[in-house]
């Protein structure tokens, strides 16, 4: 039995249109609303202006009528004026801390430039804009998250984050890699939208890894991606961030550096591991067997530390990742970071557990795809027969593919080969094509499969005793993020 299978190397999910659009974002102190609702002269909901996002941050997106009630209620003797005074003093304290940190950051940046003037061209991200237009320290964007029983291991966390579709955020009127949007989404907005940029993926993965107790950092630098000469000026941005080739027939390909964010974890001995948040791939730094795609690294940070690369070269082939070495990495004061971020950092809501009925969904999708395959073959004047026993044999392979994405190790291959040989008669040919998607739209899946020559060969095969097989397996993660695995197969006897 001859087997022909497509590569199952990790590829980031193809970004569908976002299922939710973020129209506005803002922060409301519930304590102020509670005090407002207690005032006799302000009974009923309070109108709160909702700011727009991105370029529309200065334009109101609408009005929300909010009301907050406390159970149990305030003590009747509670002085409302005292409560308002306390909140006003707290707001003043936040503004003072922001001013102090800004002054410190300016001095720190000047010292960094004095080390080497070329540092001004490095991607050192001290401040970022969130979707509401606020200018925040980058460390505010990382919040240690405890996923509880929803994510059992750090690799489950990486797999979960990789299943959130990538969608590059581009400013209005901008194009190309140098015009990347400078605003980063907070974790709540990112999960609610169910799509985001490379920085959004890296921030969420770093926060989850910190929740597991790992010493994790977000890394900002560049990544090498393959583009064609004809696309050099107009590269497909989706392929760039995902590591796709974007190759066109008749065009020569070259590797181009693009801005990128990923995650690094460090062990007690300084050993480092890179995590690509778009694909869940792990790369042990310095390993001869693994070659990571990252080219340069300019800064790393988490919720309590920030380091800028001050080595002569920022190339990962030349610089060292010894963050404790003041000669290689310029650190910001942890006390200054803590003081600036303590009152600004927002704890995201807990992840929601999966509700998808994966068995039922798998059966429904499998039935739909069988109908589409049979319809396609009927248009070619071919009949279609299905082998239920062979279809069941395909299921362990799909389980193994998902485990390989989680662990990086192939499991069960020997048993699968034996099972296939037992159901393929002598003299017959066996072909199979696996694919993974992050949605359950049967027509989109079938259309995408038809774009692959290996798959169309399976759909359109002719010969004697042609029998097809198909199995669908869906793995579900928090927030109903899906890994939809599909294996198309056929066995037949060649006729010369």
Coordinates of C-alpha atoms in Angstrom, one line a residue:
X1 CA 0.0 0.0 0.0
X2 CA 1.4 3.3 -1.0
X3 CA 0.6 6.3 1.1
X4 CA 0.6 9.9 0.0
X5 CA -0.1 12.5 2.8
X6 CA 0.3 16.2 3.0
X7 CA 2.7 17.8 5.5
X8 CA 1.1 18.5 8.9
X9 CA 3.7 21.1 9.8
X10 CA 2.1 23.8 11.9
X11 CA 0.6 26.6 9.9
X12 CA -1.3 29.6 11.5
X13 CA -5.0 29.5 11.0
X14 CA -6.3 31.3 8.0
X15 CA -8.0 34.5 9.2
X16 CA -11.7 34.6 8.5
X17 CA -13.6 37.8 8.8
X18 CA -13.8 38.8 12.5
X19 CA -16.9 37.4 14.2
X20 CA -17.1 40.5 16.3
X21 CA -16.1 44.1 15.6
X22 CA -14.8 46.3 18.3
X23 CA -16.6 49.6 18.0
X24 CA -15.6 51.3 21.3
X25 CA -13.6 50.7 24.4
X26 CA -13.2 52.5 27.7
X27 CA -12.6 52.1 31.4
X28 CA -15.3 52.9 33.9
X29 CA -14.7 52.8 37.7
X30 CA -17.6 50.9 39.1
X31 CA -17.2 52.6 42.5
X32 CA -18.0 56.0 40.9
X33 CA -21.1 54.5 39.3
X34 CA -22.1 53.0 42.6
X35 CA -21.8 56.3 44.4
X36 CA -23.7 58.0 41.6
X37 CA -26.6 55.5 41.9
X38 CA -26.8 56.2 45.7
X39 CA -27.3 60.0 45.2
X40 CA -31.0 60.8 45.4
X41 CA -30.7 63.4 42.7
X42 CA -29.3 61.0 40.2
X43 CA -31.7 58.1 40.4
X44 CA -31.7 55.7 37.4
X45 CA -28.9 54.8 34.9
X46 CA -26.0 57.0 34.2
X47 CA -25.1 57.9 30.6
X48 CA -21.4 57.1 29.9
X49 CA -19.8 58.2 26.6
X50 CA -18.1 55.2 24.9
X51 CA -14.9 56.3 23.0
X52 CA -14.1 54.9 19.6
X53 CA -11.1 52.8 18.9
X54 CA -8.0 53.1 16.7
X55 CA -8.0 56.2 14.5
X56 CA -11.5 56.9 15.8
X57 CA -10.3 57.0 19.4
X58 CA -11.2 60.7 19.7
X59 CA -14.7 60.3 18.2
X60 CA -17.4 59.0 20.5
X61 CA -18.8 55.6 19.4
X62 CA -22.0 56.0 21.3
X63 CA -23.6 56.3 24.7
X64 CA -24.0 53.5 27.3
X65 CA -26.6 53.8 30.1
X66 CA -25.0 52.0 33.1
X67 CA -26.4 51.4 36.5
X68 CA -24.5 49.7 39.4
X69 CA -26.2 48.3 42.5
X70 CA -24.3 46.9 45.4
X71 CA -25.5 43.9 47.4
X72 CA -25.5 44.3 50.3
X73 CA -26.0 48.0 50.0
X74 CA -23.9 50.7 51.5
X75 CA -24.2 51.5 55.2
X76 CA -26.8 54.3 55.4
X77 CA -24.3 56.3 57.4
X78 CA -21.7 56.2 54.6
X79 CA -20.6 59.7 53.6
X80 CA -20.9 60.0 49.8
X81 CA -18.7 63.0 49.8
X82 CA -15.9 61.0 51.4
X83 CA -16.2 58.4 48.7
X84 CA -16.0 61.0 45.9
X85 CA -12.9 62.6 47.6
X86 CA -11.2 59.2 47.8
X87 CA -11.7 58.5 44.1
X88 CA -10.5 62.0 43.2
X89 CA -7.3 61.5 45.2
X90 CA -6.8 58.1 43.6
X91 CA -7.1 59.6 40.1
X92 CA -4.6 62.3 41.1
X93 CA -2.2 59.6 42.3
X94 CA -2.5 57.8 39.0
X95 CA -1.7 61.0 37.0
X96 CA 1.3 61.8 39.3
X97 CA 2.7 58.3 38.8
X98 CA 2.3 58.5 35.1
X99 CA 4.1 61.8 35.0
X100 CA 6.9 60.5 37.1
X101 CA 7.3 57.4 34.9
X102 CA 7.2 59.4 31.7
X103 CA 10.1 61.6 33.1
X104 CA 12.0 58.5 34.1
X105 CA 11.4 56.9 30.7
X106 CA 12.7 60.0 28.8
X107 CA 15.9 60.0 30.8
X108 CA 16.3 56.2 30.4
X109 CA 15.8 56.5 26.6
X110 CA 18.4 59.3 26.4
X111 CA 20.9 57.1 28.3
X112 CA 20.1 54.2 25.9
X113 CA 20.8 56.4 22.8
X114 CA 24.0 57.7 24.3
X115 CA 25.3 54.1 24.4
X116 CA 25.1 53.8 20.7
X117 CA 23.3 56.3 18.3
X118 CA 22.1 53.5 16.1
X119 CA 19.8 52.4 18.9
X120 CA 17.2 54.9 17.7
X121 CA 16.4 52.5 14.8
X122 CA 15.7 49.5 17.1
X123 CA 12.2 48.4 18.0
X124 CA 12.3 49.3 21.7
X125 CA 8.7 49.5 22.7
X126 CA 8.5 51.4 26.0
X127 CA 5.0 52.8 25.5
X128 CA 2.1 51.5 23.4
X129 CA -1.4 52.8 22.5
X130 CA -4.3 50.6 23.4
X131 CA -7.5 50.5 21.4
X132 CA -9.0 53.4 23.4
X133 CA -6.1 55.6 22.4
X134 CA -4.4 55.5 25.9
X135 CA -0.6 55.7 26.0
X136 CA 0.5 53.0 28.4
X137 CA 3.8 51.4 29.5
X138 CA 4.2 48.1 27.6
X139 CA 4.4 46.2 30.8
X140 CA 0.8 47.1 31.5
X141 CA -0.3 44.9 28.6
X142 CA 1.0 41.7 30.3
X143 CA -1.2 40.3 33.1
X144 CA -0.5 36.8 34.7
X145 CA -3.6 34.7 34.0
X146 CA -4.6 31.5 35.8
X147 CA -6.7 29.4 33.4
X148 CA -7.5 26.9 36.0
X149 CA -8.6 23.5 34.6
X150 CA -9.4 24.9 31.2
X151 CA -5.7 24.7 30.0
X152 CA -3.8 21.8 31.6
X153 CA -0.3 22.6 30.5
X154 CA 1.7 25.5 29.0
X155 CA 1.6 23.7 25.6
X156 CA -2.2 23.6 25.8
X157 CA -2.0 27.4 26.4
X158 CA 0.2 27.8 23.3
X159 CA -2.1 25.7 21.2
X160 CA -5.2 27.7 22.4
X161 CA -3.6 31.0 21.5
X162 CA -2.4 29.7 18.1
X163 CA -6.0 28.8 17.2
X164 CA -7.1 32.5 17.5
X165 CA -7.0 33.8 13.9
X166 CA -4.4 36.2 12.9
X167 CA -5.6 39.5 11.5
X168 CA -3.2 42.3 10.9
X169 CA -4.3 45.7 12.2
X170 CA -3.5 48.4 9.6
X171 CA -4.0 52.2 10.1
X172 CA -6.3 54.0 7.8
X173 CA -4.4 54.9 4.6
X174 CA -1.4 52.7 5.6
X175 CA 0.1 49.9 3.6
X176 CA 3.2 47.7 3.7
X177 CA 5.2 46.5 6.7
X178 CA 6.6 49.8 7.8
X179 CA 3.2 51.2 8.5
X180 CA 2.1 48.7 11.1
X181 CA -0.5 49.9 13.5
X182 CA 1.0 51.1 16.7
X183 CA -1.9 50.2 19.0
X184 CA -2.1 46.9 20.8
X185 CA -5.4 45.4 22.1
X186 CA -5.8 44.5 25.7
X187 CA -6.5 40.8 26.4
X188 CA -10.2 41.2 26.9
X189 CA -10.7 43.0 23.6
X190 CA -8.5 40.4 21.8
X191 CA -10.4 37.4 23.1
X192 CA -13.8 39.1 22.5
X193 CA -12.9 39.9 18.8
X194 CA -11.6 36.4 18.3
X195 CA -8.8 37.7 16.1
X196 CA -5.8 39.9 16.4
X197 CA -2.2 40.9 15.4
X198 CA 1.0 39.2 16.3
X199 CA 1.5 41.4 19.4
X200 CA -2.0 40.5 20.7
X201 CA -1.1 36.8 20.4
X202 CA 2.2 37.2 22.1
X203 CA 0.7 39.2 25.0
X204 CA -1.9 36.6 25.7
X205 CA 0.5 33.7 25.5
X206 CA 3.0 35.4 27.8
X207 CA 0.2 36.1 30.3
X208 CA -0.9 32.5 30.3
X209 CA 2.7 31.2 30.7
X210 CA 3.3 33.5 33.6
X211 CA 0.1 32.0 35.2
X212 CA 1.7 28.6 34.9
X213 CA 4.7 29.9 36.9
X214 CA 7.1 30.2 33.9
X215 CA 9.5 33.1 33.6
X216 CA 8.0 34.4 30.4
X217 CA 8.7 37.6 28.4
X218 CA 7.3 39.2 25.3
X219 CA 10.0 39.7 22.6
X220 CA 9.9 42.4 20.0
X221 CA 12.1 42.2 17.0
X222 CA 12.0 40.9 13.4
X223 CA 11.2 37.6 11.8
X224 CA 12.3 36.3 8.4
X225 CA 9.5 35.5 5.9
X226 CA 9.7 34.4 2.3
X227 CA 8.3 36.7 -0.3
X228 CA 8.5 36.7 -4.1
X229 CA 10.3 39.4 -6.1
X230 CA 7.0 40.5 -7.6
X231 CA 5.5 40.9 -4.2
X232 CA 8.3 42.8 -2.5
X233 CA 6.5 46.1 -2.8
X234 CA 3.1 44.6 -2.2
X235 CA 3.5 41.6 0.0
X236 CA 0.5 39.7 1.4
X237 CA 0.6 40.8 5.0
X238 CA -1.3 37.7 6.2
X239 CA 1.4 35.5 4.9
X240 CA 4.2 37.7 6.3
X241 CA 3.0 37.4 9.9
X242 CA 2.2 33.7 9.6
X243 CA 5.4 32.6 7.9
X244 CA 3.7 31.7 4.6
X245 CA 5.6 31.8 1.3
X246 CA 3.1 33.7 -0.8
X247 CA 4.9 32.3 -3.8
X248 CA 3.6 32.9 -7.3
X249 CA 4.5 30.8 -10.3
X250 CA 7.4 32.3 -12.3
X251 CA 8.5 34.5 -9.4
X252 CA 11.8 34.2 -7.5
X253 CA 11.5 34.1 -3.7
X254 CA 13.6 35.9 -1.1
X255 CA 13.6 36.2 2.6
X256 CA 12.5 39.6 4.1
X257 CA 12.5 40.8 7.7
X258 CA 9.3 42.0 9.2
X259 CA 8.4 43.3 12.6
X260 CA 7.2 40.6 14.9
X261 CA 6.5 39.7 18.5
X262 CA 6.9 36.3 20.1
X263 CA 7.4 34.9 23.6
X264 CA 10.5 33.7 25.4
X265 CA 10.7 31.6 28.6
X266 CA 13.9 31.3 30.6
X267 CA 15.1 28.6 33.0
X268 CA 17.0 29.1 36.2
X269 CA 20.3 28.5 34.4
X270 CA 19.5 31.1 31.7
X271 CA 18.5 28.5 29.1
X272 CA 15.9 30.1 26.7
X273 CA 13.0 28.8 24.7
X274 CA 11.2 30.8 22.0
X275 CA 7.5 30.3 21.5
X276 CA 5.8 31.3 18.2
X277 CA 2.4 32.4 19.4
X278 CA 0.8 32.1 15.9
X279 CA 1.7 28.4 15.5
X280 CA 2.4 27.1 19.0
X281 CA 5.9 26.0 17.9
X282 CA 8.7 25.9 20.5
X283 CA 12.4 26.5 19.7
X284 CA 15.1 25.7 22.1
X285 CA 17.6 28.5 21.6
X286 CA 21.0 27.1 20.6
X287 CA 19.7 23.8 19.5
X288 CA 21.3 22.4 16.4
X289 CA 18.2 20.5 15.4
X290 CA 15.8 23.4 15.5
X291 CA 16.2 26.6 13.5
X292 CA 13.8 29.4 14.6
X293 CA 12.6 32.0 12.1
X294 CA 13.4 35.0 14.3
X295 CA 16.2 37.3 13.1
X296 CA 16.7 40.2 15.5
X297 CA 15.6 41.0 19.0
X298 CA 15.4 44.6 20.4
X299 CA 13.5 44.4 23.7
X300 CA 11.9 41.9 26.0
X301 CA 9.4 42.7 28.8
X302 CA 6.8 41.2 31.1
X303 CA 4.5 42.6 33.8
X304 CA 7.4 43.6 36.1
X305 CA 10.5 44.0 34.0
X306 CA 11.7 45.7 30.8
X307 CA 15.0 45.1 29.0
X308 CA 16.4 46.8 25.9
X309 CA 19.2 45.1 23.8
X310 CA 22.3 47.4 23.9
X311 CA 24.7 44.9 22.3
X312 CA 26.5 46.1 19.1
X313 CA 24.4 43.7 17.1
X314 CA 20.7 42.8 17.6
X315 CA 21.0 39.7 15.4
X316 CA 20.0 36.6 17.3
X317 CA 23.0 34.8 15.7
X318 CA 25.4 37.2 17.5
X319 CA 23.8 38.6 20.6
X320 CA 23.4 37.0 24.0
X321 CA 20.2 36.5 26.0
X322 CA 21.8 37.0 29.4
X323 CA 19.3 39.6 30.7
X324 CA 21.1 40.0 33.9
X325 CA 24.2 41.4 32.2
X326 CA 24.0 45.2 32.3
X327 CA 26.6 45.4 29.5
X328 CA 24.3 43.5 27.1
X329 CA 20.8 44.5 28.2
X330 CA 19.7 47.9 29.7
X331 CA 17.0 47.3 32.3
X332 CA 14.4 49.6 33.5
X333 CA 13.9 50.0 37.3
X334 CA 11.4 47.4 38.5
X335 CA 10.2 49.8 41.2
X336 CA 9.4 52.4 38.5
X337 CA 7.6 49.9 36.4
X338 CA 5.6 48.6 39.5
X339 CA 4.7 52.2 40.5
X340 CA 3.5 53.1 37.0
X341 CA 1.5 50.0 36.2
X342 CA 0.0 49.1 39.6
X343 CA -3.1 51.2 39.1
X344 CA -3.2 51.0 35.3
X345 CA -3.1 47.3 34.7
X346 CA -6.5 45.7 34.1
X347 CA -7.2 42.1 35.0
X348 CA -9.0 40.4 32.1
X349 CA -12.1 38.3 32.9
X350 CA -11.6 34.5 33.2
X351 CA -11.6 32.4 30.1
X352 CA -14.9 30.7 29.3
X353 CA -15.1 26.9 29.2
X354 CA -15.9 25.2 25.9
X355 CA -19.6 24.4 25.1
X356 CA -19.1 22.8 21.7
X357 CA -20.5 19.3 21.2
X358 CA -17.5 18.0 19.3
X359 CA -18.9 14.6 18.5
X360 CA -22.1 15.9 17.0
X361 CA -20.3 18.7 15.2
X362 CA -17.8 16.2 13.8
X363 CA -20.5 14.0 12.5
X364 CA -22.5 16.8 10.9
X365 CA -19.4 18.3 9.2
X366 CA -18.3 14.8 8.0
X367 CA -21.8 14.3 6.5
X368 CA -21.7 17.6 4.7
X369 CA -18.2 17.0 3.3
X370 CA -19.2 13.6 2.0
X371 CA -22.1 15.1 0.1
X372 CA -19.8 17.8 -1.4
X373 CA -17.2 15.1 -2.5
X374 CA -20.0 13.0 -4.0
X375 CA -21.4 16.0 -5.8
X376 CA -18.0 17.0 -7.2
X377 CA -17.4 13.5 -8.5
X378 CA -20.9 13.3 -10.0
X379 CA -20.1 16.5 -12.0
X380 CA -17.2 14.5 -13.5
X381 CA -19.4 11.5 -14.3
X382 CA -17.9 9.4 -11.4
X383 CA -19.7 7.5 -8.7
X384 CA -18.7 7.6 -5.1
X385 CA -18.6 4.7 -2.5
X386 CA -17.6 5.1 1.1
X387 CA -15.6 2.6 3.3
X388 CA -16.8 3.0 6.9
X389 CA -14.1 0.7 8.2
X390 CA -11.3 2.6 6.5
X391 CA -12.8 5.9 7.8
X392 CA -12.6 4.6 11.3
X393 CA -9.0 3.7 10.8
X394 CA -8.2 7.3 10.0
X395 CA -9.4 8.6 13.4
X396 CA -6.1 7.6 15.3
X397 CA -4.1 9.6 12.8
X398 CA -6.2 12.7 13.4
X399 CA -5.7 12.3 17.2
X400 CA -2.0 11.9 16.6
X401 CA -1.8 15.1 14.5
X402 CA -3.4 17.2 17.3
X403 CA -1.1 15.6 19.9
X404 CA 1.9 16.5 17.7
X405 CA 0.8 20.1 17.7
X406 CA 0.6 20.0 21.5
X407 CA 3.8 18.1 22.3
X408 CA 5.9 18.4 19.2
X409 CA 6.3 14.6 19.1
X410 CA 4.7 12.2 16.6
X411 CA 2.8 9.4 18.3
X412 CA 1.1 6.3 17.1
X413 CA 2.6 6.3 13.6
X414 CA 3.6 2.6 13.7
X415 CA 0.1 1.5 14.7
X416 CA -1.5 3.7 12.0
X417 CA 0.7 2.2 9.3
X418 CA -0.2 -1.4 10.5
X419 CA -4.0 -0.6 10.5
X420 CA -3.8 0.9 7.0
X421 CA -2.0 -2.2 5.7
X422 CA -4.6 -4.5 7.2
X423 CA -7.5 -2.7 5.4
X424 CA -5.8 -2.1 2.1
X425 CA -6.0 -5.2 -0.2
X426 CA -2.9 -6.3 -2.1
X427 CA -2.4 -4.5 -5.3
X428 CA -4.4 -1.5 -4.2
X429 CA -3.1 2.1 -3.8
X430 CA -3.9 4.2 -0.7
X431 CA -3.7 8.0 -0.7
X432 CA -4.6 10.3 2.1
X433 CA -4.6 14.1 2.7
X434 CA -4.9 15.7 6.2
X435 CA -5.8 19.3 6.8
X436 CA -6.6 21.5 9.8
X437 CA -9.0 24.4 10.0
X438 CA -10.3 26.6 12.8
X439 CA -13.9 26.6 11.6
X440 CA -16.7 24.2 10.7
X441 CA -17.9 25.8 7.4
X442 CA -18.0 22.7 5.1
X443 CA -18.2 24.6 1.8
X444 CA -15.2 26.8 2.7
X445 CA -13.2 23.7 3.8
X446 CA -14.1 21.9 0.6
X447 CA -13.2 24.9 -1.6
X448 CA -9.8 25.2 0.2
X449 CA -9.1 21.5 -0.2
X450 CA -9.8 21.7 -3.9
X451 CA -7.0 24.2 -4.2
X452 CA -4.5 21.5 -3.3
X453 CA -3.4 19.2 -6.1
X454 CA -2.9 16.2 -3.7
X455 CA -6.5 16.6 -2.5
X456 CA -8.1 17.0 -5.9
X457 CA -6.2 13.8 -7.0
X458 CA -8.1 12.0 -4.2
X459 CA -11.4 13.5 -5.2
X460 CA -11.0 12.8 -8.9
X461 CA -9.2 9.5 -8.9
X462 CA -10.3 6.9 -11.4
X463 CA -9.6 3.1 -11.5
X464 CA -11.0 -0.2 -10.4
X465 CA -12.7 -0.7 -7.0
X466 CA -12.4 3.0 -6.0
X467 CA -13.6 3.5 -2.5
X468 CA -13.3 6.8 -0.5
X469 CA -12.9 7.4 3.2
X470 CA -13.3 10.5 5.3
X471 CA -13.0 11.3 9.0
X472 CA -13.4 14.5 10.9
X473 CA -12.1 15.1 14.4
X474 CA -12.7 18.4 16.3
X475 CA -10.6 19.4 19.4
X476 CA -12.2 22.2 21.4
X477 CA -10.4 24.7 23.6
X478 CA -11.5 27.5 25.9
X479 CA -13.7 30.2 24.3
X480 CA -14.8 27.5 21.8
X481 CA -11.6 27.8 19.8
X482 CA -11.6 24.8 17.5
X483 CA -9.0 22.7 15.9
X484 CA -10.9 20.9 13.0
X485 CA -8.9 18.0 11.6
X486 CA -10.0 16.4 8.4
X487 CA -8.5 13.4 6.6
X488 CA -9.6 12.6 3.1
X489 CA -8.5 9.2 1.8
X490 CA -9.1 6.8 -1.1
X491 CA -8.1 3.2 -1.9
X492 CA -8.2 1.9 -5.5
X493 CA -6.7 -0.5 -8.0
X494 CA -4.9 1.1 -10.8
X495 CA -5.9 0.3 -14.3
X496 CA -3.4 0.8 -17.1

